[in-house]
Tab-separated table of C-alpha atoms in Angstrom:
chain	number	residue	atom	x	y	z
A	162	MET	CA	32.147	-87.060	7.294
A	163	SER	CA	32.861	-88.138	3.773
A	164	LYS	CA	29.917	-90.453	3.307
A	165	GLU	CA	26.374	-89.319	2.602
A	166	ILE	CA	23.147	-91.118	1.808
A	167	THR	CA	22.303	-91.008	-1.868
A	168	TYR	CA	19.765	-92.835	-3.959
A	169	SER	CA	20.366	-94.510	-7.286
A	170	ASP	CA	17.876	-96.790	-9.041
A	171	GLY	CA	16.035	-97.150	-5.765
A	172	VAL	CA	19.022	-98.709	-3.987
A	173	LEU	CA	20.845	-97.073	-1.101
A	174	ARG	CA	24.377	-96.258	-2.151
A	175	ARG	CA	27.068	-93.893	-0.952
A	176	THR	CA	28.761	-90.807	-2.307
A	177	VAL	CA	32.430	-90.570	-1.359
A	178	LEU	CA	33.361	-86.898	-1.203
A	179	LYS	CA	37.037	-87.255	-0.324
A	180	ALA	CA	38.062	-90.333	-2.253
A	181	SER	CA	37.775	-91.593	-5.792
A	182	ALA	CA	34.945	-94.014	-6.509
A	183	VAL	CA	35.728	-97.707	-6.756
A	184	ALA	CA	34.616	-99.187	-10.047
A	185	ALA	CA	31.498	-101.270	-9.717
A	186	GLY	CA	32.114	-104.953	-10.043
A	187	ALA	CA	35.824	-104.624	-9.406
A	188	LEU	CA	35.668	-107.321	-6.775
A	189	ALA	CA	33.670	-110.461	-6.209
A	190	VAL	CA	33.820	-111.688	-2.620
A	191	SER	CA	32.821	-115.219	-1.793
A	192	ALA	CA	30.102	-115.228	0.831
A	193	SER	CA	30.663	-118.871	1.687
A	194	ALA	CA	32.727	-120.150	4.605
A	195	THR	CA	33.556	-123.365	2.774
A	196	ALA	CA	36.975	-122.276	1.526
A	197	SER	CA	40.494	-123.677	1.507
A	198	GLY	CA	44.094	-122.641	1.096
A	199	ASP	CA	45.494	-120.041	3.498
A	200	GLU	CA	42.110	-119.164	5.005
A	201	THR	CA	41.561	-119.813	8.705
A	202	GLU	CA	39.539	-122.842	9.783
A	203	ALA	CA	37.322	-120.738	12.043
A	204	THR	CA	34.093	-119.384	10.599
A	205	VAL	CA	34.673	-116.085	12.393
A	206	ALA	CA	38.051	-114.829	13.604
A	207	VAL	CA	39.595	-111.644	14.984
A	208	GLU	CA	42.068	-109.420	13.170
A	209	SER	CA	43.569	-106.095	14.205
A	210	HIS	CA	42.739	-103.105	11.990
A	211	PRO	CA	45.090	-100.079	12.189
A	212	ASP	CA	42.235	-97.591	12.522
A	213	LEU	CA	39.332	-99.591	13.929
A	214	GLY	CA	41.058	-101.940	16.387
A	215	ASP	CA	40.244	-105.632	16.716
A	216	VAL	CA	37.383	-106.566	14.383
A	217	LEU	CA	35.603	-109.716	13.273
A	218	VAL	CA	36.631	-111.299	9.972
A	219	GLY	CA	35.404	-114.252	7.953
A	220	PRO	CA	37.285	-117.484	7.166
A	221	ASN	CA	38.872	-115.759	4.170
A	222	GLY	CA	40.249	-112.979	6.372
A	223	MET	CA	37.867	-110.382	4.949
A	224	VAL	CA	36.267	-107.888	7.322
A	225	LEU	CA	32.676	-108.571	8.399
A	226	TYR	CA	29.911	-106.009	8.900
A	227	MET	CA	26.493	-105.651	10.538
A	228	PHE	CA	23.497	-103.789	9.079
A	229	GLU	CA	21.453	-101.297	11.138
A	230	SER	CA	18.243	-102.333	9.369
A	231	ASP	CA	18.580	-105.824	10.832
A	232	GLU	CA	17.026	-106.448	14.216
A	233	GLN	CA	19.540	-107.907	16.651
A	234	GLY	CA	18.596	-111.444	17.587
A	235	ALA	CA	15.678	-111.650	15.156
A	236	ASP	CA	17.284	-114.449	13.088
A	237	GLU	CA	16.429	-112.815	9.794
A	238	SER	CA	18.142	-110.521	7.300
A	239	ALA	CA	16.863	-107.227	5.901
A	240	CYS	CA	19.488	-107.422	3.134
A	241	GLN	CA	18.195	-109.395	0.159
A	242	ASP	CA	18.476	-109.366	-3.645
A	243	ASP	CA	20.465	-106.306	-4.855
A	244	CYS	CA	21.518	-105.528	-1.315
A	245	ALA	CA	22.967	-109.022	-0.891
A	246	GLU	CA	24.977	-108.598	-4.081
A	247	ALA	CA	26.655	-105.510	-2.651
A	248	TRP	CA	26.838	-107.001	0.857
A	249	PRO	CA	27.247	-110.796	0.506
A	250	PRO	CA	26.132	-112.599	3.658
A	251	LEU	CA	28.525	-114.904	5.492
A	252	THR	CA	26.957	-118.309	4.888
A	253	ILE	CA	28.074	-121.787	5.912
A	254	GLU	CA	27.131	-125.417	5.851
A	255	GLY	CA	27.100	-126.907	9.310
A	256	ASP	CA	27.822	-125.182	12.610
A	257	PRO	CA	29.911	-121.999	12.969
A	258	THR	CA	33.217	-122.065	14.815
A	259	ALA	CA	34.878	-119.172	16.639
A	260	GLY	CA	38.540	-118.335	16.311
A	261	GLU	CA	40.803	-117.202	19.127
A	262	GLY	CA	39.625	-113.965	20.676
A	263	VAL	CA	36.041	-114.199	19.410
A	264	THR	CA	33.798	-113.761	22.456
A	265	ALA	CA	30.534	-113.099	20.598
A	266	GLU	CA	28.075	-115.967	20.525
A	267	LEU	CA	27.861	-117.340	16.989
A	268	THR	CA	24.481	-118.522	15.748
A	269	THR	CA	22.879	-119.253	12.390
A	270	PHE	CA	19.531	-118.783	10.705
A	271	GLU	CA	17.981	-119.653	7.360
A	272	ARG	CA	17.850	-116.905	4.735
A	273	ALA	CA	15.020	-116.445	2.254
A	274	ASP	CA	17.016	-118.308	-0.415
A	275	GLY	CA	17.520	-121.298	1.882
A	276	SER	CA	21.181	-120.660	2.691
A	277	THR	CA	22.429	-120.542	6.267
A	278	GLN	CA	23.754	-117.177	7.460
A	279	VAL	CA	26.023	-116.654	10.458
A	280	ALA	CA	25.247	-114.073	13.155
A	281	ALA	CA	27.496	-112.716	15.924
A	282	ALA	CA	25.829	-111.604	19.159
A	283	GLY	CA	22.563	-111.685	17.205
A	284	TRP	CA	23.798	-109.499	14.315
A	285	PRO	CA	23.735	-111.122	10.854
A	286	LEU	CA	27.196	-110.923	9.296
A	287	TYR	CA	28.084	-109.628	5.835
A	288	TYR	CA	31.078	-108.892	3.639
A	289	PHE	CA	31.357	-105.765	1.467
A	290	ALA	CA	31.860	-106.557	-2.213
A	291	GLN	CA	34.173	-103.574	-2.748
A	292	ASP	CA	36.696	-104.682	-0.124
A	293	GLU	CA	39.552	-106.016	-2.205
A	294	GLU	CA	41.774	-107.833	0.283
A	295	PRO	CA	42.014	-108.758	3.962
A	296	GLY	CA	42.379	-105.618	6.063
A	297	ASP	CA	40.179	-103.497	3.822
A	298	ALA	CA	37.230	-101.924	5.634
A	299	THR	CA	35.869	-99.589	2.969
A	300	GLY	CA	32.325	-100.522	3.926
A	301	GLN	CA	32.670	-98.991	7.375
A	302	GLY	CA	30.097	-96.231	7.809
A	303	VAL	CA	28.480	-96.618	4.378
A	304	ASN	CA	25.155	-94.761	4.577
A	305	ASP	CA	25.836	-94.732	8.312
A	306	VAL	CA	24.156	-98.144	8.581
A	307	TRP	CA	27.011	-100.608	7.924
A	308	TRP	CA	29.569	-101.175	10.694
A	309	VAL	CA	32.368	-103.565	11.588
A	310	LEU	CA	32.091	-105.452	14.864
A	311	GLU	CA	34.280	-105.869	17.925
A	312	PRO	CA	35.240	-109.410	19.005
A	313	ASN	CA	32.240	-109.465	21.365
A	314	GLY	CA	29.860	-108.557	18.522
A	315	THR	CA	29.400	-104.892	19.445
A	316	PRO	CA	29.116	-102.657	16.344
A	317	VAL	CA	31.883	-100.065	15.942
A	318	ARG	CA	29.770	-97.051	15.013
A	319	GLU	CA	32.564	-94.727	13.974
A	320	THR	CA	34.899	-94.376	11.006
A	321	ALA	CA	38.611	-93.849	10.688
A	322	GLU	CA	37.801	-90.317	9.525
A	323	ASP	CA	35.818	-89.319	12.619
A	324	ASP	CA	38.794	-88.097	14.616
A	325	HIS	CA	40.192	-86.243	11.620
A	326	ASP	CA	36.842	-84.600	10.925
A	327	GLN	CA	36.570	-83.500	14.526
A	328	GLU	CA	40.041	-81.925	14.394
A	329	GLN	CA	39.224	-80.147	11.151
A	330	ALA	CA	35.973	-78.811	12.576
A	331	GLU	CA	37.897	-77.344	15.463
A	332	MET	CA	40.656	-75.875	13.308
A	333	ASP	CA	39.364	-74.364	10.127
A	334	LEU	CA	35.645	-74.832	9.481
A	335	ASP	CA	33.382	-71.807	9.259
A	336	GLU	CA	30.656	-71.328	11.843
A	337	LEU	CA	27.835	-72.442	9.559
A	338	THR	CA	29.606	-75.731	8.849
A	339	ARG	CA	30.225	-76.288	12.549
A	340	GLN	CA	26.538	-75.806	13.203
A	341	LEU	CA	25.535	-78.262	10.489
A	342	LEU	CA	27.989	-80.802	11.894
A	343	SER	CA	26.471	-80.336	15.331
A	344	ILE	CA	22.997	-81.101	13.921
A	345	ARG	CA	24.435	-84.167	12.236
A	346	ALA	CA	25.887	-85.354	15.542
A	347	VAL	CA	22.768	-84.889	17.689
A	348	THR	CA	20.472	-86.566	15.142
A	349	ARG	CA	22.704	-89.554	14.467
A	350	PRO	CA	20.784	-91.871	16.854
A	351	TYR	CA	17.683	-91.360	14.676
A	352	TRP	CA	19.222	-92.009	11.256
A	353	ALA	CA	17.941	-95.573	10.923
A	354	ASP	CA	15.859	-95.813	14.091
A	355	VAL	CA	12.332	-94.427	13.851
A	356	ALA	CA	11.392	-96.271	17.039
A	357	ARG	CA	14.000	-94.246	18.925
A	358	ALA	CA	12.616	-91.041	17.409
A	359	ARG	CA	9.092	-91.945	18.504
A	360	GLU	CA	10.328	-92.685	22.030
A	361	ASP	CA	11.939	-89.245	22.142
A	362	GLY	CA	8.725	-87.433	21.281
A	363	TYR	CA	8.620	-87.416	17.473
A	364	ASP	CA	5.272	-89.161	17.563
A	365	GLY	CA	2.897	-86.284	16.815
A	366	ASP	CA	1.550	-85.615	13.364
A	367	VAL	CA	3.187	-87.596	10.573
A	368	SER	CA	2.624	-85.876	7.255
A	369	PRO	CA	1.486	-87.810	4.163
A	370	TYR	CA	4.290	-88.725	1.775
A	371	THR	CA	5.579	-85.823	-0.310
A	372	PRO	CA	7.998	-86.589	-3.191
A	373	GLY	CA	11.175	-84.584	-2.762
A	374	MET	CA	10.548	-84.365	0.968
A	375	GLY	CA	9.391	-87.616	2.557
A	376	PHE	CA	7.460	-88.200	5.769
A	377	HIS	CA	7.596	-85.501	8.466
A	378	PHE	CA	7.613	-86.714	12.079
A	379	VAL	CA	6.684	-83.823	14.398
A	380	ASN	CA	7.724	-83.355	18.015
A	381	PRO	CA	5.031	-80.903	19.210
A	382	GLY	CA	7.031	-79.948	22.276
A	383	LEU	CA	9.866	-78.578	20.130
A	384	VAL	CA	7.750	-76.328	17.887
A	385	ALA	CA	8.448	-72.714	18.960
A	386	GLU	CA	5.484	-70.567	19.937
A	387	ASP	CA	6.391	-67.839	17.441
A	388	GLU	CA	9.264	-66.495	15.337
A	389	ASN	CA	10.824	-64.701	18.311
A	390	ALA	CA	11.125	-67.745	20.557
A	391	ALA	CA	14.536	-69.189	21.384
A	392	VAL	CA	15.328	-72.305	19.332
A	393	GLU	CA	18.136	-74.783	20.026
A	394	LEU	CA	20.027	-76.309	17.117
A	395	ALA	CA	20.184	-79.531	19.113
A	396	GLU	CA	16.371	-79.715	19.185
A	397	PRO	CA	14.830	-79.769	15.690
A	398	ALA	CA	11.041	-79.897	15.810
A	399	ILE	CA	10.606	-82.221	12.840
A	400	LEU	CA	12.497	-85.241	11.515
A	401	VAL	CA	12.111	-85.948	7.786
A	402	TYR	CA	12.377	-89.619	6.849
A	403	VAL	CA	12.523	-91.077	3.343
A	404	PRO	CA	11.680	-94.644	2.280
A	405	THR	CA	14.348	-97.164	1.375
A	406	GLU	CA	14.349	-99.723	-1.424
A	407	GLY	CA	11.113	-101.634	-1.709
A	408	TYR	CA	8.968	-99.026	0.005
A	409	ASP	CA	7.352	-96.908	-2.707
A	410	PRO	CA	4.505	-94.832	-1.269
A	411	GLU	CA	2.303	-92.862	-3.617
A	412	PRO	CA	2.217	-89.065	-3.259
A	413	GLY	CA	-0.143	-88.221	-0.428
A	414	ALA	CA	-0.018	-91.713	1.064
A	415	GLU	CA	-0.120	-92.083	4.819
A	416	HIS	CA	2.847	-93.823	6.455
A	417	ASP	CA	2.279	-97.308	7.814
A	418	PRO	CA	3.958	-97.538	11.262
A	419	GLU	CA	4.593	-101.225	10.574
A	420	ARG	CA	7.149	-100.023	7.988
A	421	ASP	CA	9.124	-97.750	10.309
A	422	ASP	CA	12.213	-99.903	9.772
A	423	GLU	CA	12.090	-99.095	6.030
A	424	LEU	CA	12.805	-95.395	6.605
A	425	VAL	CA	16.057	-93.469	6.943
A	426	LEU	CA	16.522	-89.919	8.160
A	427	ALA	CA	17.146	-87.388	5.384
A	428	ALA	CA	16.612	-83.954	6.943
A	429	VAL	CA	15.453	-82.029	9.983
A	430	GLU	CA	13.263	-78.962	10.328
A	431	PHE	CA	13.155	-76.118	12.802
A	432	ALA	CA	9.675	-74.698	13.157
A	433	HIS	CA	7.464	-72.156	14.864
A	434	ALA	CA	3.691	-72.015	15.030
A	435	GLY	CA	1.687	-70.024	12.525
A	436	THR	CA	2.271	-68.501	9.113
A	437	GLU	CA	3.897	-65.192	9.993
A	438	GLY	CA	7.500	-64.325	10.757
A	439	ALA	CA	10.297	-66.884	10.384
A	440	ALA	CA	12.810	-64.380	11.715
A	441	MET	CA	14.600	-66.819	14.014
A	442	ASN	CA	18.360	-66.382	13.640
A	443	LEU	CA	19.257	-70.049	13.684
A	444	PHE	CA	22.577	-69.935	11.914
A	445	ALA	CA	25.354	-67.626	13.008
A	446	ASP	CA	27.333	-67.081	9.830
A	447	GLU	CA	25.460	-64.165	8.238
A	448	ASP	CA	27.973	-63.972	5.383
A	449	ALA	CA	27.510	-67.569	4.273
A	450	ASP	CA	25.697	-67.998	0.971
A	451	GLY	CA	22.165	-69.250	1.328
A	452	THR	CA	21.927	-68.836	5.084
A	453	PRO	CA	18.159	-68.360	5.563
A	454	LEU	CA	17.931	-66.063	8.563
A	455	PHE	CA	14.679	-64.354	7.640
A	456	SER	CA	11.396	-65.138	5.933
A	457	GLU	CA	12.183	-63.261	2.737
A	458	GLU	CA	15.137	-65.537	2.040
A	459	ASP	CA	14.989	-69.037	0.582
A	460	GLY	CA	14.230	-71.910	2.886
A	461	TRP	CA	11.337	-70.989	5.154
A	462	VAL	CA	8.004	-72.491	4.084
A	463	PHE	CA	4.592	-72.895	5.666
A	464	VAL	CA	3.770	-76.566	6.282
A	465	ASP	CA	-0.011	-76.665	6.256
A	466	THR	CA	-0.252	-80.271	7.486
A	467	ALA	CA	1.412	-79.242	10.753
A	468	ASN	CA	0.306	-75.569	10.751
A	469	VAL	CA	3.874	-74.387	11.256
A	470	THR	CA	6.452	-72.348	9.404
A	471	ALA	CA	9.537	-74.499	9.000
A	472	LEU	CA	13.103	-74.441	7.741
A	473	HIS	CA	14.443	-77.618	6.129
A	474	VAL	CA	18.057	-78.498	6.889
A	475	TRP	CA	19.224	-81.389	4.701
A	476	VAL	CA	21.404	-83.215	7.186
A	477	PRO	CA	22.435	-86.029	6.894
A	478	HIS	CA	21.183	-86.307	3.277
A	479	TRP	CA	22.937	-84.231	0.627
A	480	ASN	CA	20.647	-81.914	-1.375
A	481	PRO	CA	21.883	-80.717	-4.794
A	482	MET	CA	19.494	-77.747	-4.504
A	483	GLY	CA	21.165	-76.539	-1.315
A	484	VAL	CA	21.165	-77.488	2.346
A	485	PHE	CA	18.207	-75.198	3.179
A	486	HIS	CA	16.065	-75.779	0.086
A	487	PRO	CA	12.548	-77.049	0.917
A	488	THR	CA	12.643	-79.941	-1.536
A	489	ASN	CA	15.310	-82.415	-2.600
A	490	PRO	CA	15.323	-84.052	-6.050
A	491	ALA	CA	17.724	-86.717	-4.750
A	492	VAL	CA	14.931	-88.315	-2.717
A	493	GLU	CA	12.269	-88.467	-5.435
């Protein structure tokens, strides 16, 4: 994937690894459906995208998106202030109308500023300010929480690059990279869904907040008995979540479960009980730089709050210190 979670001035943004950055402020998209000219009369219509198929668009023909931090059907938006500048909501005056091919139920709700936002199948709808013209879908997959929608309102949780990335992984990626991609794939359901993680067993000890790390959610059943136990890459013992904009815990603060929806996954950890060892050969490419196979190499640390020895793997969040480094300055 070419998009990773990064943090800048406390606001979630993306780093594009395979494309040049778009200048900030290069585009101002109207979030209002009260437009004229060559725009369609329908509030929400359907257009065919060459890579993503039929997707929902606004009355100006611009692609619409949903936000994973919103709760479907809740009639409220988690995207306010700075977020709403980057992702202008689709707002209207009056009742929404559906164009030909739109099968999602269109509803509205009142935003915090008093405007009326449109939702499709319960998902609040947004534009992306960096889309320049109809047919652009550069917001697809940003931070892995913004997605276009099918005509029935189902989010399209994939990007045009997914198939290409899969082919590349099969053709020419080294074994270590393949393994990291596999971790990325199996943890994707948890990226913006702490409730799902809790349901799947990550409801044991939750460590106090540690700057450069975050909150650690432990699945006790996946902690190996010792350094010689078999460990599956598809079963990390710990999920490391970091707070999003507006959630600023003090160092050592306990996590409030009521704020689960203000966390995003940054890293995973593989762990075994106790302080000795860390000799698990988790990663196959012994020649890769920084591959922490043994305790004397960088990466393995004792986590006293959970009484385990653990290896951080910074997937999906990029770490400038290295994928296996215990701390990450990008999540301070």
